[in-house]
Coordinates of C-alpha atoms and ligand atoms in Angstrom, one line a residue:
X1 CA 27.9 16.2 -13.4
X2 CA 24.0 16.7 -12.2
X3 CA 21.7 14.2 -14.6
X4 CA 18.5 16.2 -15.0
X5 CA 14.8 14.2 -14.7
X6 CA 14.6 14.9 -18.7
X7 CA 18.2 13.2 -19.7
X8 CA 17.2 9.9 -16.5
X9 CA 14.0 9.3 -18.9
X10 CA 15.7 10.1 -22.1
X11 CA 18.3 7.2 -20.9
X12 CA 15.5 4.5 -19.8
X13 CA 14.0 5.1 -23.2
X14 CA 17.4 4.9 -24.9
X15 CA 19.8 2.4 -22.9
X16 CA 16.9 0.4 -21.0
X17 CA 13.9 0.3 -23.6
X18 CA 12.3 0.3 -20.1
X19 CA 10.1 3.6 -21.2
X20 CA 8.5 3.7 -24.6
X21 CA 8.4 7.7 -25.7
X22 CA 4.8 8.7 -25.1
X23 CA 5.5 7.3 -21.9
X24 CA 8.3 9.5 -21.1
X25 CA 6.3 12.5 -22.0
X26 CA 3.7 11.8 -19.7
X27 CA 6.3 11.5 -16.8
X28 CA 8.2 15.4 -18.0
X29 CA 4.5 16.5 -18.1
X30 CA 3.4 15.1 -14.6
X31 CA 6.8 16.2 -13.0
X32 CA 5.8 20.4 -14.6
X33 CA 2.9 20.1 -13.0
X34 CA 4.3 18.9 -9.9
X35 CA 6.9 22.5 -10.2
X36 CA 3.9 24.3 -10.6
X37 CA 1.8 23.2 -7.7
X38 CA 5.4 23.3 -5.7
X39 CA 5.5 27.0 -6.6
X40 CA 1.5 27.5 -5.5
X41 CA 2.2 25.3 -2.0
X42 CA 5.0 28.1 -1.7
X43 CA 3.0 31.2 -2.3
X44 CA 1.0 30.1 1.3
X45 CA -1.0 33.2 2.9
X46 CA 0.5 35.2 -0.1
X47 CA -1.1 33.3 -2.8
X48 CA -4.9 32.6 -1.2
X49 CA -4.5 29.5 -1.5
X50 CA -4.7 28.5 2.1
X51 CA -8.0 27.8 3.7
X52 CA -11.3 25.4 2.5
X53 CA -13.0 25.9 -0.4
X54 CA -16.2 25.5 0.7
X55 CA -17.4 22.2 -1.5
X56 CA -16.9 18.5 -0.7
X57 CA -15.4 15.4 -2.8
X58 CA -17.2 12.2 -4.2
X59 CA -15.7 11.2 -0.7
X60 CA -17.6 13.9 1.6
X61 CA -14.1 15.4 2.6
X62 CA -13.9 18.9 2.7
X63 CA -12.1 20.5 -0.2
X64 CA -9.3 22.6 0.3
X65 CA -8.4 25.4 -1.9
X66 CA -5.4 23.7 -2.9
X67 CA -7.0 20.4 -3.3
X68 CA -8.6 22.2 -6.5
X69 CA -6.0 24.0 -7.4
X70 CA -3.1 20.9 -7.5
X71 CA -6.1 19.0 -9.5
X72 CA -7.0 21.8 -12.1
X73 CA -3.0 22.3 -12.6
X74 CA -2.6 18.2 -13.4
X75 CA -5.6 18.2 -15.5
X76 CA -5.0 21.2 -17.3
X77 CA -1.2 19.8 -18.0
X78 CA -1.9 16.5 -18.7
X79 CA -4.7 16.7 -21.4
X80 CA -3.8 18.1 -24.6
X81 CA -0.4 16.3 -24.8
X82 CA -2.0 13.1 -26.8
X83 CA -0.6 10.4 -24.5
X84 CA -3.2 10.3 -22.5
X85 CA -6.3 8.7 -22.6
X86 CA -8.2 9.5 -19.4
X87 CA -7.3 10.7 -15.7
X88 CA -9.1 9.5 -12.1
X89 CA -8.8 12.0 -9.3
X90 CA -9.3 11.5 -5.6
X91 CA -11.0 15.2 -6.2
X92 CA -13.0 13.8 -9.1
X93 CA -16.6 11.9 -9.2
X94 CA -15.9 10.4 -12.2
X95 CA -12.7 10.1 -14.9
X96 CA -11.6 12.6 -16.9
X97 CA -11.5 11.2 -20.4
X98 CA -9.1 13.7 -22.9
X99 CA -11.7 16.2 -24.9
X100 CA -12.6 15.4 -28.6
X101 CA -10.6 18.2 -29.6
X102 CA -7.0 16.3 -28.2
X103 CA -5.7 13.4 -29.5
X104 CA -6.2 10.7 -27.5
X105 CA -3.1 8.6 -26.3
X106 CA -3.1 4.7 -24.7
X107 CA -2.2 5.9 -21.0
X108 CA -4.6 6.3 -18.2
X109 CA -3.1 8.5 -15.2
X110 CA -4.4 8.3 -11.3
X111 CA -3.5 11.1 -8.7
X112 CA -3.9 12.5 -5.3
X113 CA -3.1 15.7 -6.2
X114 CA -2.7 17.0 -2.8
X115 CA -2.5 14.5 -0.2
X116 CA -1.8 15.5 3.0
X117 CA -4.8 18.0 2.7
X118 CA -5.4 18.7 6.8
X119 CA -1.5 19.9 6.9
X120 CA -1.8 22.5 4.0
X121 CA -2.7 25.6 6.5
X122 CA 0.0 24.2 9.2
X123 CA 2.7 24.7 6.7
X124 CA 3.3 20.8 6.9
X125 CA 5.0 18.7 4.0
X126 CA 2.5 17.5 1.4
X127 CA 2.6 16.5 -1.8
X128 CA 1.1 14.7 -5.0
X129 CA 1.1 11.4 -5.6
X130 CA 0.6 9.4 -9.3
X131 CA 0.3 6.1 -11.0
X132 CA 0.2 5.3 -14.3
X133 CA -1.8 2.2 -16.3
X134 CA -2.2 1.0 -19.8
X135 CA -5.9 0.4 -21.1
X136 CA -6.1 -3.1 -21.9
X137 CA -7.8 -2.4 -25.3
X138 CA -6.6 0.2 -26.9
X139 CA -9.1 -0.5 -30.2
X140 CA -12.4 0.1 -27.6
X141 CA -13.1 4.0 -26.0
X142 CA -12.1 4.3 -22.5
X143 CA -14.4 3.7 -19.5
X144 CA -14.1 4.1 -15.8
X145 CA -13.4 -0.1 -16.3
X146 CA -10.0 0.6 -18.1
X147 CA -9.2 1.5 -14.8
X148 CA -9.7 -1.5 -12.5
X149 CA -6.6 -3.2 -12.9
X150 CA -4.4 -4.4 -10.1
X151 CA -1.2 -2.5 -9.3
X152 CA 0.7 -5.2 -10.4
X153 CA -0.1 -3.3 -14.1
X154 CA 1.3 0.5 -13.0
X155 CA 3.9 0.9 -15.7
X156 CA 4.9 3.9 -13.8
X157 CA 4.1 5.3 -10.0
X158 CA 5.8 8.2 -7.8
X159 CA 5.3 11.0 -5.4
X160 CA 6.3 14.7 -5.6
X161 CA 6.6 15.8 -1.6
X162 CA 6.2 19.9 -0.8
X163 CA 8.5 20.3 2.6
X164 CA 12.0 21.8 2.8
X165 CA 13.0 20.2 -0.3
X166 CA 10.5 19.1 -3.1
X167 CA 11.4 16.2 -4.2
X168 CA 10.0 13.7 -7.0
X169 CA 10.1 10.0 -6.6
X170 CA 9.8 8.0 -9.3
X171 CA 9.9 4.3 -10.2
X172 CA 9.4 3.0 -14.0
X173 CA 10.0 -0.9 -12.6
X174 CA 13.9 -0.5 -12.4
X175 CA 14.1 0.6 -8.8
X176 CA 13.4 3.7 -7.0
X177 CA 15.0 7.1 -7.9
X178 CA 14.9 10.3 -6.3
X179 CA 15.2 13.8 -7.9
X180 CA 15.7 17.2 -6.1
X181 CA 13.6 20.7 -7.7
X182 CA 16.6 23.1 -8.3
X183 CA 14.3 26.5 -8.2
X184 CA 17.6 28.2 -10.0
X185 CA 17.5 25.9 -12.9
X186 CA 13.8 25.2 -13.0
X187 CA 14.6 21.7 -13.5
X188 CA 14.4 17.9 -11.2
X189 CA 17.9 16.5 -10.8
X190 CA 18.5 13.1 -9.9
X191 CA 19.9 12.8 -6.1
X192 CA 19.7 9.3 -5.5
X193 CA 18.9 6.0 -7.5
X194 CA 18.9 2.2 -6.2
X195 CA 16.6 3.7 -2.9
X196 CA 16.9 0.7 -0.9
X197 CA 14.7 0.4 3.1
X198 CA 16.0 -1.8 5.3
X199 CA 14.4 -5.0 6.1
X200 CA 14.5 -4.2 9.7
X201 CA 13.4 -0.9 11.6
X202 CA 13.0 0.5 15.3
X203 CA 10.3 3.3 13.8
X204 CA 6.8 2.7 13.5
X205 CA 3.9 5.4 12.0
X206 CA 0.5 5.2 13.0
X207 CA -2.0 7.5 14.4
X208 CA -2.1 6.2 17.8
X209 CA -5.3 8.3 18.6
X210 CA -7.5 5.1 16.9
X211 CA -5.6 2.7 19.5
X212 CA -9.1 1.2 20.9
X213 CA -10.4 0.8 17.6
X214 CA -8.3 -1.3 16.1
X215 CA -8.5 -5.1 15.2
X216 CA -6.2 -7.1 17.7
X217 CA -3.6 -8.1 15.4
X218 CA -2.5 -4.4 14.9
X219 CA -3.0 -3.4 18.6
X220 CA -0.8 -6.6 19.1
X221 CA 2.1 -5.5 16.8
X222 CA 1.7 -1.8 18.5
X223 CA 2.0 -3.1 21.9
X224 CA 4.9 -5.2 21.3
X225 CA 6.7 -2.2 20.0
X226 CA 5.8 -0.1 23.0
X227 CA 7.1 -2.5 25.3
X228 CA 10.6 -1.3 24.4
X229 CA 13.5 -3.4 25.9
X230 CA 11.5 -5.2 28.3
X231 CA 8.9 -6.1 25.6
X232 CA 9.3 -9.0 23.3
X233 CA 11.1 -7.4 20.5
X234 CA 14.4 -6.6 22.9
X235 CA 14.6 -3.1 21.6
X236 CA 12.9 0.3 22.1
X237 CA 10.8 1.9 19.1
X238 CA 10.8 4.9 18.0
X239 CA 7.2 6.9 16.3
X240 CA 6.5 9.1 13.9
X241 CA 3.1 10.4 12.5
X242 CA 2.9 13.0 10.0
X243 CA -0.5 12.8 8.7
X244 CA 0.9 13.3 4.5
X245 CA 1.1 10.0 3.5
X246 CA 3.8 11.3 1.2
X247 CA 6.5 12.0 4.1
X248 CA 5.6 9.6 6.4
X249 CA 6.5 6.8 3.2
X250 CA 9.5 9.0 2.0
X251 CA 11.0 9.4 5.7
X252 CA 10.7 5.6 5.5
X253 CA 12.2 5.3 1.9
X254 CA 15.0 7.5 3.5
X255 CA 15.7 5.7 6.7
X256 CA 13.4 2.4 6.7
X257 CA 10.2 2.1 9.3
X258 CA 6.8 0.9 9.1
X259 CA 3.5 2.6 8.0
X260 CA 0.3 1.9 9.2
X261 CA -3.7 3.1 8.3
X262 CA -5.1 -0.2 8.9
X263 CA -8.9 -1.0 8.8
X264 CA -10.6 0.1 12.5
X265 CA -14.0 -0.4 14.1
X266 CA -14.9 3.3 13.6
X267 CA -16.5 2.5 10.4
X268 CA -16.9 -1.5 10.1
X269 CA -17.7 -1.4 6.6
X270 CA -15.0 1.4 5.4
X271 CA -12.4 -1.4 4.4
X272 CA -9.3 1.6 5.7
X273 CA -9.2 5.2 5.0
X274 CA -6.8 5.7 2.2
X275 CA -7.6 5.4 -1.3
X276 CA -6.2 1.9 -2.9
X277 CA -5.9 3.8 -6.9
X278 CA -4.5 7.1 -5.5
X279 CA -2.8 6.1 -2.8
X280 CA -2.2 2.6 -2.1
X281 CA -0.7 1.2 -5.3
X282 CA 1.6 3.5 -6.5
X283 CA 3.3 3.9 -3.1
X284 CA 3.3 0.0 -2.5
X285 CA 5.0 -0.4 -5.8
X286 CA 7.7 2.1 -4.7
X287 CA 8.3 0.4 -1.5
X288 CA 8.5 -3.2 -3.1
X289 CA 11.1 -1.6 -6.0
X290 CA 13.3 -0.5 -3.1
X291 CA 12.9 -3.9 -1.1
X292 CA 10.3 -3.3 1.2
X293 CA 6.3 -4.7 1.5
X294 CA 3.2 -3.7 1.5
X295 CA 0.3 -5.6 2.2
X296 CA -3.6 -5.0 3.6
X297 CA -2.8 -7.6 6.2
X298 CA -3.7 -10.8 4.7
X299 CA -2.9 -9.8 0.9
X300 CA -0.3 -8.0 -0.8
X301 CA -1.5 -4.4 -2.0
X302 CA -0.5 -4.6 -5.8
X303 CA -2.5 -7.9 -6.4
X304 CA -6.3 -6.8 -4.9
X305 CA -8.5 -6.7 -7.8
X306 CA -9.8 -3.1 -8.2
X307 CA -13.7 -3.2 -8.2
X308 CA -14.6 0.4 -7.8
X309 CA -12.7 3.6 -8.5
X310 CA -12.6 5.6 -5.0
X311 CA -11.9 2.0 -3.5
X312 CA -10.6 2.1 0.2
X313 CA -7.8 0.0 1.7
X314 CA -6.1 -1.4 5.0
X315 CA -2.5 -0.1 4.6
X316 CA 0.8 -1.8 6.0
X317 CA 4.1 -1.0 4.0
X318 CA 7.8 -0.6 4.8
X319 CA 10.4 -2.6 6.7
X320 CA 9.9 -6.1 4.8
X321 CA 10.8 -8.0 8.0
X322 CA 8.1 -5.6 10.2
X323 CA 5.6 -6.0 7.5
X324 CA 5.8 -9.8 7.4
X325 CA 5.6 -9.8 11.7
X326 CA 2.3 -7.5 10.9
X327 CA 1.1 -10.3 8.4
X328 CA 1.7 -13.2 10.6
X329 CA -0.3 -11.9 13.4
X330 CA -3.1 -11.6 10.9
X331 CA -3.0 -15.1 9.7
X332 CA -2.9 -16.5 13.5
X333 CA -5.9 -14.0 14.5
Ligands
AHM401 P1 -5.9 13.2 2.1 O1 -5.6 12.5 0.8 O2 -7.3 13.7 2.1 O3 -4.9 14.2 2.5 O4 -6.0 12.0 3.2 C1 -5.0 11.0 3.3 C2 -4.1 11.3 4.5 C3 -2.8 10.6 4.4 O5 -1.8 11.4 3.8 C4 -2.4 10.4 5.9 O6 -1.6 9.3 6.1 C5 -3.8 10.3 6.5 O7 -4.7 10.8 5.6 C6 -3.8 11.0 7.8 O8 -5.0 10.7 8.5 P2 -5.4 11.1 10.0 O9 -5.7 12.6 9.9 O10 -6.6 10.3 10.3 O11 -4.2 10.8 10.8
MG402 MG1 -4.3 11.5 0.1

């Protein structure tokens, strides 16, 4: 018997009390808009949705068309359903606080709605990825504040990847599931629960074109691995680099392996290229849930203090044992 997306939430309201209802709204909300983008991603070269759209974010990256489009299609989903009380974008300046004429709910939502972005014309996997926080004071209006809290706080983080499959990944706190878009039905089933990564790997993701301008820890770790047999690991790695943040951490969700975007000299004061609120948190909180790490090098992820919105962040995650080697060649550095 296949257990939709709708009857897994419906249970961790019902048999866990894990998920309060307005909680499990937003998530059946989230996961539509997800089917909808999915169906857009599909359309390619027959949808025009492929290409730039000529206009930059907050960030100065280029905008693709379906940069805008993923974002309009979360927005436009997400705020009249009154669980809500505002929404940050990577694509957005500023938050997006519910209009006047919605009732306003006590959750704040975070996405990337299309990361991935330089593999959308390539016909590449991509996807979305989400977190979910509580505003801290639910008597006071919201502010762009409400949002600076520490991913230890998600109450609710996944992905949604566009490749051969599209598939939602979810975690409420009780572990990682996996559900699988049946286009026939028009609905997420549940394809795996209990995702566990193995503590150990021979797979390592990095974009080895920044070699020389990384710190010397990293370059350490790197060189180790590519060393092989010979090498002081004893065994020969393996690489992948996908450039979607969303299938390089799913592959390693999947199989184990480490991930990499650490801080480099290219831009001293850019603290790492991927965004901590988008990006960062709600995938380290998925690769803790199924036993990995995640850490910037000398802290874990889900505890740095939030100070800005758009913050950036060193990223290492997967394999706990690999992510632990990474760490102690940071503390001896
Ligand atoms: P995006 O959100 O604008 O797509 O940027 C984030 C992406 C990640 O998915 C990926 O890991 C990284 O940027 C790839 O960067 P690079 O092109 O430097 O390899
Ligand atoms: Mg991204």
């Amino acid at each position: 018997m296949s257990i939709s997306l709708t009857r897994y939430l419906v249970e961790q309201q019902r048999a866990k009390g894990r998920i309060p209802s307005e909680l499990r709204l937003l998530l059946e909300v989230v996961a539509r808009a997800c089917k909808s983008i999915s169906h857009a991603v599909n359309k390619g070269a027959l949808g025009d949705v492929l290409g730039t759209a000529g206009s930059e974010n907050v960030q100065g990256e280029v905008q693709k068309k379906l940069d805008i489009i993923a974002n309009d299609v979360l927005i436009e989903a997400n705020e009249w359903g009154g669980h809500l009380a505002a929404m940050a974008s990577e694509e957005m300046d500023s938050i997006h606080i519910v209009p006047n004429r919605y009732p306003q709910g006590e959750y704040l939502l975070m996405f990337d709605p299309l990361d991935g972005s330089s593999n959308i014309d390539v016909n590449v996997s991509i996807g979305t990825i989400f977190s979910v926080l509580k505003k801290v004071d639910p008597s006071k209006g919201v502010s762009e504040e409400d949002f600076l809290q520490p991913g230890t706080q998600q109450v609710a983080a996944g992905y949604c990847v566009y490749g051969p499959q599209t598939t939602l990944v979810l975690t409420v706190g009780d572990g990682v599931s996996m559900f699988t878009l049946d286009r026939e039905q028009g609905s997420f089933v549940l394809t795996q629960e209990n995702v566990k990564i193995p503590a150990d790997t021979k797979e390592f993701a990095i974009n080895m074109s920044n070699m020389r301008h990384w710190d010397e820890p990293v370059k350490r770790y790197i060189d180790e691995c590519l060393q092989g047999e010979e090498g002081p690991r004893g065994k020969n790695f393996n690489m992948r680099w996908i450039a979607s943040m969303v299938a390089d951490v799913h592959r390693i969700l999947t199989r184990g392996g480490v991930f990499m975007y650490p801080w480099d000299k290219r831009e001293p004061g850019k603290p790492g290229k991927l965004r901590l609120m988008y990006e960062a948190n709600p995938m380290s909180w998925l690769v803790e849930q199924a036993g990995g790490a995640s850490t910037n090098g000398h802290q874990r992820i889900l505890d740095i203090q939030p100070t800005q919105l758009h913050e950036r962040v060193s990223v290492i995650l997967g394999s706990k044992n690999e992510v632990e080697r990474v760490t102690s060649y940071h503390a001896k550095a």
